[in-house]
mmCIF file of C-alpha atoms and ligand atoms in Angstrom:
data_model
loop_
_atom_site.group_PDB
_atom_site.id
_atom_site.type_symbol
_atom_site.label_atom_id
_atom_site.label_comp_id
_atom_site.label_asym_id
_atom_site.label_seq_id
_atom_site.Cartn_x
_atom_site.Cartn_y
_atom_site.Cartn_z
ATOM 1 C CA UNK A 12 -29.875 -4.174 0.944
ATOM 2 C CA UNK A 13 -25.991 -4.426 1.645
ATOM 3 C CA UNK A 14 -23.455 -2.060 -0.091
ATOM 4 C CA UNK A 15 -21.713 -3.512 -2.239
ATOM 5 C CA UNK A 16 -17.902 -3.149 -2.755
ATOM 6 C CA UNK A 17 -15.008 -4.444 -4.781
ATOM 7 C CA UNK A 18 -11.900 -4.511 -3.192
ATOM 8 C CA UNK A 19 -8.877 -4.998 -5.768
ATOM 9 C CA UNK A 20 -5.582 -6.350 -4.200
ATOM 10 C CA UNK A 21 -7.803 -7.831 -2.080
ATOM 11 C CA UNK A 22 -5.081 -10.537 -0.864
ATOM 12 C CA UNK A 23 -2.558 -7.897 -0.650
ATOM 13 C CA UNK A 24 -1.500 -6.077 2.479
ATOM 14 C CA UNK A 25 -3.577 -3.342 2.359
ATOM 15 C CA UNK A 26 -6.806 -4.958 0.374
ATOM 16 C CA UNK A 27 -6.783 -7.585 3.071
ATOM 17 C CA UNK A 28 -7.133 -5.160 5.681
ATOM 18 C CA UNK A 29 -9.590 -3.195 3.864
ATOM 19 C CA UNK A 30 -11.664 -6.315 3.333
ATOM 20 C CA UNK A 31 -12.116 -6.797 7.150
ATOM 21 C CA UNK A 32 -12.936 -3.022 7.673
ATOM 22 C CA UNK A 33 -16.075 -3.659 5.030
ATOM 23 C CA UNK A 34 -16.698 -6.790 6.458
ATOM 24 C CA UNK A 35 -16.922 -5.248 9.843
ATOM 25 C CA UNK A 36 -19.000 -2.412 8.850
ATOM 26 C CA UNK A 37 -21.215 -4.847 7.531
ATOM 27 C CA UNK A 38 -21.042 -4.442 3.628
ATOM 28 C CA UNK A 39 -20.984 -7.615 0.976
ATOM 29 C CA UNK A 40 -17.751 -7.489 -0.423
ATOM 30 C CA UNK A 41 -15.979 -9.028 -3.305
ATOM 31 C CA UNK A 42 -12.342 -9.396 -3.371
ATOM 32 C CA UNK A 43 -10.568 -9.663 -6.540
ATOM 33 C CA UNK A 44 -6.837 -10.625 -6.775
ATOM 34 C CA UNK A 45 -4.399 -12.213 -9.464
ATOM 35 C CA UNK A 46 -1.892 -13.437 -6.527
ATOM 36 C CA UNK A 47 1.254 -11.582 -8.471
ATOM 37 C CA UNK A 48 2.086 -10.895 -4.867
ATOM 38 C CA UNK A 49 -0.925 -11.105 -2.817
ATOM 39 C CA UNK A 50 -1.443 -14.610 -0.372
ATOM 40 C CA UNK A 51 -4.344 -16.233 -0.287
ATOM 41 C CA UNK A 52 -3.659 -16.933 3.165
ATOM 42 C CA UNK A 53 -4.239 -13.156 4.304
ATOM 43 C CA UNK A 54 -7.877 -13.803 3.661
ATOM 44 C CA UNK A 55 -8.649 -17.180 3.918
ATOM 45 C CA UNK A 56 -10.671 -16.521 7.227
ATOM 46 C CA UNK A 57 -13.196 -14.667 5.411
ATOM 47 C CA UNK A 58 -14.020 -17.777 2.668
ATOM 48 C CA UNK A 59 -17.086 -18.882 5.274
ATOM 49 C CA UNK A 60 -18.941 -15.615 5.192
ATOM 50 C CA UNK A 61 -22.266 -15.269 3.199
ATOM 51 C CA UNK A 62 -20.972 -11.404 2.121
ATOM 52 C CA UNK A 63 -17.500 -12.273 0.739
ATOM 53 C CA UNK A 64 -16.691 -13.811 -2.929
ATOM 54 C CA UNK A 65 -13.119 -13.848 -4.266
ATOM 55 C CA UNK A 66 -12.489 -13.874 -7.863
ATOM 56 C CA UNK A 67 -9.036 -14.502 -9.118
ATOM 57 C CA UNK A 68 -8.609 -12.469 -11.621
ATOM 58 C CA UNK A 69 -6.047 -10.329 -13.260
ATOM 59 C CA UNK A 70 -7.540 -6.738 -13.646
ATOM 60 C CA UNK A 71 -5.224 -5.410 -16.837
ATOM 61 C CA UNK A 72 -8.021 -7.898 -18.224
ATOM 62 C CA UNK A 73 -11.448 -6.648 -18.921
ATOM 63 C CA UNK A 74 -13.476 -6.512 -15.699
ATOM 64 C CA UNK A 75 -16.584 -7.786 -15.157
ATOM 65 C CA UNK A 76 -18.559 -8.248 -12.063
ATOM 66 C CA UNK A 77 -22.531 -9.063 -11.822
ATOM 67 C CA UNK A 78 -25.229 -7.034 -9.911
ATOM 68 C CA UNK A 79 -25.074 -3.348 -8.658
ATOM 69 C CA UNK A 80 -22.023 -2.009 -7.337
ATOM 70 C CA UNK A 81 -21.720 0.886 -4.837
ATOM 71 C CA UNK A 82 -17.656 1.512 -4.152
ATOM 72 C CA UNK A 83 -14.652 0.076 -5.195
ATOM 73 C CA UNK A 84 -11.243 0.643 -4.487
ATOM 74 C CA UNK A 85 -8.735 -0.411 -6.744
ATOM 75 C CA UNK A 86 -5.653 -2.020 -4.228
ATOM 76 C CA UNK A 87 -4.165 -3.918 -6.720
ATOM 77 C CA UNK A 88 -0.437 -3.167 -7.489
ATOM 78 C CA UNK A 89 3.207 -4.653 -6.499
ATOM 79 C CA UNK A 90 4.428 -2.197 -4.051
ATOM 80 C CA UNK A 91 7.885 -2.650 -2.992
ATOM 81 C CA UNK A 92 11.093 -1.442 -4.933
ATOM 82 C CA UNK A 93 12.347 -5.213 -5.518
ATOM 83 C CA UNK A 94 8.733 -6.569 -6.620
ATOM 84 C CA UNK A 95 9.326 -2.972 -9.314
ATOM 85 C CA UNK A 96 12.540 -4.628 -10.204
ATOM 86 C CA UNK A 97 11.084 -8.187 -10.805
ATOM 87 C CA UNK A 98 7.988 -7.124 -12.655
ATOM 88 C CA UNK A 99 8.119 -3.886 -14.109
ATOM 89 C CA UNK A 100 5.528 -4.535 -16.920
ATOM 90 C CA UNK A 101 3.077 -5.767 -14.439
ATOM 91 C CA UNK A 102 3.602 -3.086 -12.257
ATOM 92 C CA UNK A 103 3.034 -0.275 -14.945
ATOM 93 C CA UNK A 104 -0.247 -2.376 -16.342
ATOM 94 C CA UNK A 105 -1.558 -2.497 -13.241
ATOM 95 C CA UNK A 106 -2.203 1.194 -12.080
ATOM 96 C CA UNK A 107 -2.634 2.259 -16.110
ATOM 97 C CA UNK A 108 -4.395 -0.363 -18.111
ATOM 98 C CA UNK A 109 -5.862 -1.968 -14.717
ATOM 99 C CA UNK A 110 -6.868 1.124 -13.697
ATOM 100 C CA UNK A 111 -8.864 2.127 -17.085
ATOM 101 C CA UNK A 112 -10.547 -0.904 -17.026
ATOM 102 C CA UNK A 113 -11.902 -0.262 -13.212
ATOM 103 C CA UNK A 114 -13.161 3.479 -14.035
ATOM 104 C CA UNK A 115 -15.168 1.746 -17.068
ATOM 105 C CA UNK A 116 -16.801 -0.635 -14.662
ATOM 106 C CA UNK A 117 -17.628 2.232 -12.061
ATOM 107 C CA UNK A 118 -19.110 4.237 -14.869
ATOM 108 C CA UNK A 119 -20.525 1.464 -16.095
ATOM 109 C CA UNK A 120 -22.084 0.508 -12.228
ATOM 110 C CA UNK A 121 -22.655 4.127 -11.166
ATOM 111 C CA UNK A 122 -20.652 3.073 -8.340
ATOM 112 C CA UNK A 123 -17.733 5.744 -6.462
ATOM 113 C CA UNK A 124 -14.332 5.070 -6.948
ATOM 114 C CA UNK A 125 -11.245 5.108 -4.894
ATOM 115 C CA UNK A 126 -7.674 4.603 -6.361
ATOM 116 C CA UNK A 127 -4.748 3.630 -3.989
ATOM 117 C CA UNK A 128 -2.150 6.347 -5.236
ATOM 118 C CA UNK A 129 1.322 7.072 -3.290
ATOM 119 C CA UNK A 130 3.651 9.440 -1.668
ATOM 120 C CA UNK A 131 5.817 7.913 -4.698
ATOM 121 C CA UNK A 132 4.421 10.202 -7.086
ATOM 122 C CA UNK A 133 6.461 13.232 -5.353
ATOM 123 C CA UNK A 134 9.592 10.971 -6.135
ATOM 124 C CA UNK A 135 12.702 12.257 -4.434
ATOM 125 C CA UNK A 136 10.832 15.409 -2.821
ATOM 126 C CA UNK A 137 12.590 18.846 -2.863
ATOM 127 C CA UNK A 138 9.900 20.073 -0.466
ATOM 128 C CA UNK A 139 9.567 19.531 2.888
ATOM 129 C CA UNK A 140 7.077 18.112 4.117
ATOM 130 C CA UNK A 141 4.915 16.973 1.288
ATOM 131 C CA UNK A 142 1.626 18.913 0.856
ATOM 132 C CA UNK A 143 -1.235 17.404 -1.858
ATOM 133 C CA UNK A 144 0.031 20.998 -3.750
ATOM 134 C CA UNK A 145 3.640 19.351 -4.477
ATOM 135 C CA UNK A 146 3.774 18.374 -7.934
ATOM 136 C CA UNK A 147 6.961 16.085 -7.580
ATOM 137 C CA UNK A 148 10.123 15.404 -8.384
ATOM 138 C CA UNK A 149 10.353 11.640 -9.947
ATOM 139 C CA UNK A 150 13.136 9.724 -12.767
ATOM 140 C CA UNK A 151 10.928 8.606 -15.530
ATOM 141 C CA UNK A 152 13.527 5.950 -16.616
ATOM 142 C CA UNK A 153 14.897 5.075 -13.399
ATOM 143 C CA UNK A 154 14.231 1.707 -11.565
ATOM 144 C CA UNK A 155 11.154 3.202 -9.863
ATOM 145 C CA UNK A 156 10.113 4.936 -12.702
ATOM 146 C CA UNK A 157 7.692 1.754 -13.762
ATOM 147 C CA UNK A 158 5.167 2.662 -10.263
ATOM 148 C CA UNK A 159 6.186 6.451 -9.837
ATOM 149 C CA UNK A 160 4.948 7.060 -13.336
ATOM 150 C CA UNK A 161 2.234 4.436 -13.578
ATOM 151 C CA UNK A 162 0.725 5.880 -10.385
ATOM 152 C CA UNK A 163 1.209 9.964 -11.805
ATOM 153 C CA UNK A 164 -0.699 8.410 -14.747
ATOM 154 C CA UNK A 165 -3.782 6.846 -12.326
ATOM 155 C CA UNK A 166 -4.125 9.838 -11.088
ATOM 156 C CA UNK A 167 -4.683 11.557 -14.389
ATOM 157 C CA UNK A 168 -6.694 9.324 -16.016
ATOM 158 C CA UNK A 169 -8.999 9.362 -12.662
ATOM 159 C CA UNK A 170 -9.118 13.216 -12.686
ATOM 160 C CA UNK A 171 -10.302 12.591 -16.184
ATOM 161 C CA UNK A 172 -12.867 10.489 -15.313
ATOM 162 C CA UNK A 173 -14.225 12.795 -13.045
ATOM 163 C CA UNK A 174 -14.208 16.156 -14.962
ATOM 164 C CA UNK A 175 -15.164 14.197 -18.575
ATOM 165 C CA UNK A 176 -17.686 11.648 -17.221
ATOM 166 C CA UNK A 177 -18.780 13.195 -13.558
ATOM 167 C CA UNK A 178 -17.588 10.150 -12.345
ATOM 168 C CA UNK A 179 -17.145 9.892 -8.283
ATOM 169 C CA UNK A 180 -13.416 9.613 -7.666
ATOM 170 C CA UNK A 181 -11.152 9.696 -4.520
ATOM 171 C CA UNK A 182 -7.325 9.370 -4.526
ATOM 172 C CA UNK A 183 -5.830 8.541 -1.652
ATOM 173 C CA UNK A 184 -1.890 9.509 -1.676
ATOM 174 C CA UNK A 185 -0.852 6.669 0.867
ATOM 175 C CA UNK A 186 3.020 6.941 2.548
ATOM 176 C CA UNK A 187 4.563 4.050 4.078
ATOM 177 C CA UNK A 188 2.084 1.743 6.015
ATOM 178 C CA UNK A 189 3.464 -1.353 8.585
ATOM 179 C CA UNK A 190 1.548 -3.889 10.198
ATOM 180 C CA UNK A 191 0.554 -7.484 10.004
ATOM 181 C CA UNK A 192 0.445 -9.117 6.589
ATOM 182 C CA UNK A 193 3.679 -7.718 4.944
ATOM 183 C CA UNK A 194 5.155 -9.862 3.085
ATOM 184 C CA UNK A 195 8.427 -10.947 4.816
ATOM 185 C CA UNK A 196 10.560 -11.064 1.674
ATOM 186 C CA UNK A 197 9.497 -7.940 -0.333
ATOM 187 C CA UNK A 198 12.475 -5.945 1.005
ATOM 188 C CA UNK A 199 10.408 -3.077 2.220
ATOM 189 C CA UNK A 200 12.472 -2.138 5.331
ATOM 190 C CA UNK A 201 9.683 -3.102 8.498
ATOM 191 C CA UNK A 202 9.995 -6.930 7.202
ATOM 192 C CA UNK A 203 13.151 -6.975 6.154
ATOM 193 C CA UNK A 204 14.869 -5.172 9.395
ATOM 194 C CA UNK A 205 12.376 -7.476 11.864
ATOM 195 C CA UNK A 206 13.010 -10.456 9.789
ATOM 196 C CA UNK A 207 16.629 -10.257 10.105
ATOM 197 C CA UNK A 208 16.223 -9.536 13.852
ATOM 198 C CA UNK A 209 14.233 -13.073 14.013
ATOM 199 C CA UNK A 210 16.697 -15.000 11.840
ATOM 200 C CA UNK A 211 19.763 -13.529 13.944
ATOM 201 C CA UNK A 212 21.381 -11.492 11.014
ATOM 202 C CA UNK A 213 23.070 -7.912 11.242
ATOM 203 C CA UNK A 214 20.298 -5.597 10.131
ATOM 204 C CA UNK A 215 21.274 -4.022 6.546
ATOM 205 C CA UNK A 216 20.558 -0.381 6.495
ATOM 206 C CA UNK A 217 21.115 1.302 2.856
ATOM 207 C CA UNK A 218 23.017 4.386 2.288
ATOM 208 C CA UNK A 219 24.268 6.076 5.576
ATOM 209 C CA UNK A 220 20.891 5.694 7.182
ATOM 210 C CA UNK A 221 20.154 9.571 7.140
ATOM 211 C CA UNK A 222 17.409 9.252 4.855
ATOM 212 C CA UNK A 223 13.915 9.868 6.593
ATOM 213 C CA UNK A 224 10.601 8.000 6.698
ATOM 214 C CA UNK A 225 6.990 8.362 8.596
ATOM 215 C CA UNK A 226 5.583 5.409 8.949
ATOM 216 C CA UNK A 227 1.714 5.035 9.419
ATOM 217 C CA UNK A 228 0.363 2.030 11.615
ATOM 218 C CA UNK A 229 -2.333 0.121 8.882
ATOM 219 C CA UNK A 230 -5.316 0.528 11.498
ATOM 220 C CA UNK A 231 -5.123 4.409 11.432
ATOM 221 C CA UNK A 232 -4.571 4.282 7.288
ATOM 222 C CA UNK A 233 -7.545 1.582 6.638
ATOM 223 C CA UNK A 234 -9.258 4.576 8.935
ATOM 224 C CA UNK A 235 -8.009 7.773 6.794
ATOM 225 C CA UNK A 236 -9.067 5.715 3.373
ATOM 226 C CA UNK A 237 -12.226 4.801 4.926
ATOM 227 C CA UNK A 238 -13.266 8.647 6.170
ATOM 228 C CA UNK A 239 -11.773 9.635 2.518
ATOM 229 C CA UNK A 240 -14.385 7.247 0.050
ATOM 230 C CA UNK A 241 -17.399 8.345 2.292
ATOM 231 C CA UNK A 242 -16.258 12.113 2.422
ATOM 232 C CA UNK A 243 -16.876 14.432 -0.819
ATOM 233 C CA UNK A 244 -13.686 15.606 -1.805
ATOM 234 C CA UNK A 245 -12.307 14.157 -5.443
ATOM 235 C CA UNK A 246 -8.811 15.885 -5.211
ATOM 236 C CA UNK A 247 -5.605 13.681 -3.963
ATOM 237 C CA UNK A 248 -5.807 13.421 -0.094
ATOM 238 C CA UNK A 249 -2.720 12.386 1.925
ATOM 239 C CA UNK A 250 -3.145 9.424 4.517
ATOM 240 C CA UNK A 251 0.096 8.495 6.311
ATOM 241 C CA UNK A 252 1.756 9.566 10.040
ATOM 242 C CA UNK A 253 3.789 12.655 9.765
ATOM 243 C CA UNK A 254 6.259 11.217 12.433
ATOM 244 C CA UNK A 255 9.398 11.372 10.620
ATOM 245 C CA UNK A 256 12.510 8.720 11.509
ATOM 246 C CA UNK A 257 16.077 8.143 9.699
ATOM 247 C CA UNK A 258 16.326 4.660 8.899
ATOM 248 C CA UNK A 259 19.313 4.230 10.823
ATOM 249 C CA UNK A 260 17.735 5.543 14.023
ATOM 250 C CA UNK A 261 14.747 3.141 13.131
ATOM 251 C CA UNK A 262 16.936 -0.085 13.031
ATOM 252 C CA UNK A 263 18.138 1.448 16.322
ATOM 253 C CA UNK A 264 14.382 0.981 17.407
ATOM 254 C CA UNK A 265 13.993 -2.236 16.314
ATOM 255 C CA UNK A 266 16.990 -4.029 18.273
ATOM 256 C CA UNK A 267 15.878 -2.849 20.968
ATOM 257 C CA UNK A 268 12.492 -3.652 20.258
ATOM 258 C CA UNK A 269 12.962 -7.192 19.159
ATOM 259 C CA UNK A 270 15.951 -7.517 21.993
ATOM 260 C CA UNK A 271 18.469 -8.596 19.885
ATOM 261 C CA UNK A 272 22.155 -7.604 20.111
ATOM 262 C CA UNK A 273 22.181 -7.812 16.398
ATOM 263 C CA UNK A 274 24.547 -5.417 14.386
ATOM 264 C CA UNK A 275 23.916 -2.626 11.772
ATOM 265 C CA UNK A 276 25.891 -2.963 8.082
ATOM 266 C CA UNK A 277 25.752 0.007 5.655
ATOM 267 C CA UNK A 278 24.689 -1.352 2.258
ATOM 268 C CA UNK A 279 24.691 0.784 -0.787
ATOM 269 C CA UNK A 280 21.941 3.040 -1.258
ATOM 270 C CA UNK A 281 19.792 2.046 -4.060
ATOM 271 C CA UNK A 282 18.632 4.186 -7.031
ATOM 272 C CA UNK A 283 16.739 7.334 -7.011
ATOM 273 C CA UNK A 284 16.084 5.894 -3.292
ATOM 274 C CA UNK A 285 14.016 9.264 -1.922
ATOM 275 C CA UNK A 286 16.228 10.851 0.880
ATOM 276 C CA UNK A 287 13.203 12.290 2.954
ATOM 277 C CA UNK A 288 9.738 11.783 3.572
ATOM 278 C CA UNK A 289 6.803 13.391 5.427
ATOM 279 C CA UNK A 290 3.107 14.027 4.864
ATOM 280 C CA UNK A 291 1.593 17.073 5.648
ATOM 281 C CA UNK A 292 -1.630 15.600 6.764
ATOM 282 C CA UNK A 293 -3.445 19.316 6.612
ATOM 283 C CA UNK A 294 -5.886 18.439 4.413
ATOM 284 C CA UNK A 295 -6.699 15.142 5.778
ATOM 285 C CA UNK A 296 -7.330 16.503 9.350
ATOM 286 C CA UNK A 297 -9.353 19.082 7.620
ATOM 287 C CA UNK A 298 -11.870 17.100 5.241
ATOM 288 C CA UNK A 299 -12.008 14.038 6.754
ATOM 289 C CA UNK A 300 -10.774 14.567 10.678
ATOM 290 C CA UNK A 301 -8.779 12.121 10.970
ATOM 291 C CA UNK A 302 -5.294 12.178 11.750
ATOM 292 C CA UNK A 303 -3.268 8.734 13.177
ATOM 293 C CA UNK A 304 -3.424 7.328 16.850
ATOM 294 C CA UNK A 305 -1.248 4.595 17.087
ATOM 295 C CA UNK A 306 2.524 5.317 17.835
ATOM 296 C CA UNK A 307 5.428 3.971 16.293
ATOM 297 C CA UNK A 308 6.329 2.175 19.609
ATOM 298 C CA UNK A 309 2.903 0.592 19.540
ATOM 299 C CA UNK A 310 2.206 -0.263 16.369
ATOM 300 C CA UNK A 311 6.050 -2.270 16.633
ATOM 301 C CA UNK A 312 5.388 -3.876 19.165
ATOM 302 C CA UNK A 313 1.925 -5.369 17.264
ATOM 303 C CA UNK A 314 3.626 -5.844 14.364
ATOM 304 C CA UNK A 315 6.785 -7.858 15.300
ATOM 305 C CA UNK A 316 4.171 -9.742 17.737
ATOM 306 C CA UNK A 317 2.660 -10.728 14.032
ATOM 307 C CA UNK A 318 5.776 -11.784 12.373
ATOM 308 C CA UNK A 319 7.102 -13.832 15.751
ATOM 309 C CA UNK A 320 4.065 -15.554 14.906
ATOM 310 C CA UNK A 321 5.042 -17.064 11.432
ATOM 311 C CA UNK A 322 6.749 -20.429 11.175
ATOM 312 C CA UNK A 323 10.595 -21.270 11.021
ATOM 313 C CA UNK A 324 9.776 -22.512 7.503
ATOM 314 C CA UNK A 325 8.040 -18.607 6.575
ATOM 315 C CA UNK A 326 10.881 -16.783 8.053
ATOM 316 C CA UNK A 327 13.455 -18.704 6.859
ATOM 317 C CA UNK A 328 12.241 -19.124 2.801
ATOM 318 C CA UNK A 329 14.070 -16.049 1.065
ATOM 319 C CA UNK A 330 11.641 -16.385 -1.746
ATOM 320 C CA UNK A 331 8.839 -18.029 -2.209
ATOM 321 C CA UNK A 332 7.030 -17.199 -6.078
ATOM 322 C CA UNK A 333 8.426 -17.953 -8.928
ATOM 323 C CA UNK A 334 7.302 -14.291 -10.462
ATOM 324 C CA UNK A 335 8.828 -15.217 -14.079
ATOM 325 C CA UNK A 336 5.752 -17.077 -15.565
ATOM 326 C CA UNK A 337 3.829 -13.649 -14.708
ATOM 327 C CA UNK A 338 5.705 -11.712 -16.871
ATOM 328 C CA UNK A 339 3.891 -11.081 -19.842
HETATM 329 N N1 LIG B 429 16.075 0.213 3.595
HETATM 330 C C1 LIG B 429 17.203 -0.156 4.327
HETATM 331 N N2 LIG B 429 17.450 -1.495 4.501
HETATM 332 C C2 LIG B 429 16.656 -2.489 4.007
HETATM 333 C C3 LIG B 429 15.500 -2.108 3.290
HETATM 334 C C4 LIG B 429 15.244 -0.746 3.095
HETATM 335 O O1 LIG B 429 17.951 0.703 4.789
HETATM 336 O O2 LIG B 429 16.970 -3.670 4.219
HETATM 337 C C5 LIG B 429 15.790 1.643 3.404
HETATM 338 C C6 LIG B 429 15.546 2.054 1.946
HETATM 339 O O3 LIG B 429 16.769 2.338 1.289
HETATM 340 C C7 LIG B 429 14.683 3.285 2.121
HETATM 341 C C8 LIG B 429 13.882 2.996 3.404
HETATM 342 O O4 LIG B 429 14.587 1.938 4.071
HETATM 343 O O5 LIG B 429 15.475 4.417 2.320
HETATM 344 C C9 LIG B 429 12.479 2.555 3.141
HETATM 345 O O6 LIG B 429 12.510 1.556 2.176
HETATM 346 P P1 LIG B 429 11.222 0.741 1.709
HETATM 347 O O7 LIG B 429 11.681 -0.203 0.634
HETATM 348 O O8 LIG B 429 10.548 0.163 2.888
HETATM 349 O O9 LIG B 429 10.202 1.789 1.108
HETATM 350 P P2 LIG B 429 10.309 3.115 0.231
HETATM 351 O O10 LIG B 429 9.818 4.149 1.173
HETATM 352 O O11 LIG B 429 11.744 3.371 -0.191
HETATM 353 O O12 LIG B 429 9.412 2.874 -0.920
#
């Protein structure tokens, strides 16, 4: 018999990507997605196969899948400071309410659980680099209060779940993650810096550019979270790529990557935007020994070969949900 695993997020960036990883290591998997954010389109090429079922379905709402499951990692969550800004409630149901309801159905299964936390929960870090010992330094009320706390509470009520019920839990603290599949118009920086480069617009870097970020190629983090459900350790685990970049030296990188002469505008910086970030992947090399492969340079140079692939009409749309109606 196949494992069985639900994936939630599962047309997301990340679920999508963890969808082919189970597919490929040959488990039945069922994706589960409301489409807040997700596109259908990231896993429409898996709607064939005999071991994947998609189930559209909102997961703040009880949760209720038939048969046995083994694993299932909840994915499911807006993740970029503007989708935070458009749907706050959403965003704070999601990794709470969503999140209670997919700890009752692993208890409920017997089945492991991993939950998709963040390097948001150290906020705007006062240590340098971040170790899983950091307890964080986040706004409650700010603008990325609604995910910062909503994720500090996930981890909680998992920990809870664990010591109360001896439920099997992993928590993966993921940093920033590129590749294909981002969504062009979520104002993350990696779309929004290679997008401009395609539409021939300056490239708009926020604050003076001197704030830091590592960013982790998706190949080598579907990896780390795969080592980290199969390995034994319940306590939050790091997964990202300790090399660290300003953003202004980074939209450096990508003219020349994408070989435009495009300029670079300073924009303001936006709220309680974190001025430095860096795993320390320690613990992760340690337990699970795995650590990153893929360079910034190649990872790029895969990623803007993704997003050079998109039509005019994708690249050009500046928005294209109408997230209002979701807001309950
Ligand atoms: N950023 C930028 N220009 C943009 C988008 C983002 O300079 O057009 C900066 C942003 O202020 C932050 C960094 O890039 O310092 C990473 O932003 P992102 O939204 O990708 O993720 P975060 O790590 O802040 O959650």
């Amino acid at each position: 018999m196949k494992k069985r695993v639900l994936i939630t997020g599962a047309a997301g960036f990340l679920g999508s990507h963890l969808c082919d990883k189970f597919i490929g290591e040959d488990y039945e998997v069922i994706g589960m997605d409301n489409l807040i954010t997700g596109d259908i389109k990231n896993i429409k090429h898996l709607f064939n196969l005999k071991n994947f079922q998609f189930y559209n379905h909102d997961v703040t709402e009880f949760v209720d899948v038939p048969g046995q499951l083994d694993y299932i990692l909840h994915f499911a969550s807006p993740a970029s400071p503007i989708d935070y800004l458009k749907i706050p409630i959403q965003t704070l149901k999601v990794s709470s309410l969503g999140t209670h309801n997919l700890l009752g159905l692993a208890k409920e299964k017997k089945a492991r659980i991993l939950i998709a936390s963040t390097s948001e929960v150290y906020g705007d870090p006062l240590v340098h680099p971040q170790s899983e010992e950091y307890y964080g330094n986040v706004n409650t009320i700010g603008p990325r209060g609604v995910y910062d706390e909503a994720k500090r509470f996930q981890e909680s009520i998992t920990m809870a779940y664990h010591r109360f019920h001896g439920l099997e839990t992993r928590i993966a603290r993921i940093f920033n993650t590129y590749g294909s599949r981002m969504r062009l118009n979520d104002g993350r920086v990696i779309p929004a810096f290679i997008g401009q480069a395609l539409r021939g617009e300056d490239l708009t870097v926020f604050g003076d550019g001197l704030q830091t970020r590592s960013f982790c190629y998706v190949d080598d983090e579907i990896e780390g979270l795969y080592r980290l459900l199969l390995s034994d350790y319940s306590l939050p685990v790091n997964i990202g790529n300790p090399d660290e970049i300003t953003i202004l030296d980074f939209a450096k990188e990508i003219i020349k990557l994408t070989n435009s002469n495009q300029k670079i505008v300073f924009k303001p910086l936006p709220k309680d935007d974190p001025l430095q970030r860096k795993p320390d992947i320690s613990k992760a090399i340690a337990i699970l020994g795995w650590k990153p492969k893929i360079s910034r340079e190649e990872g790029m140079k895969k990623t803007f070969e993704y997003f050079k692939g998109l039509s005019k009409e994708e690249l050009f749309k500046s928005e294209h949900k109408d997230f209002s109606k979701h807001i309950k």
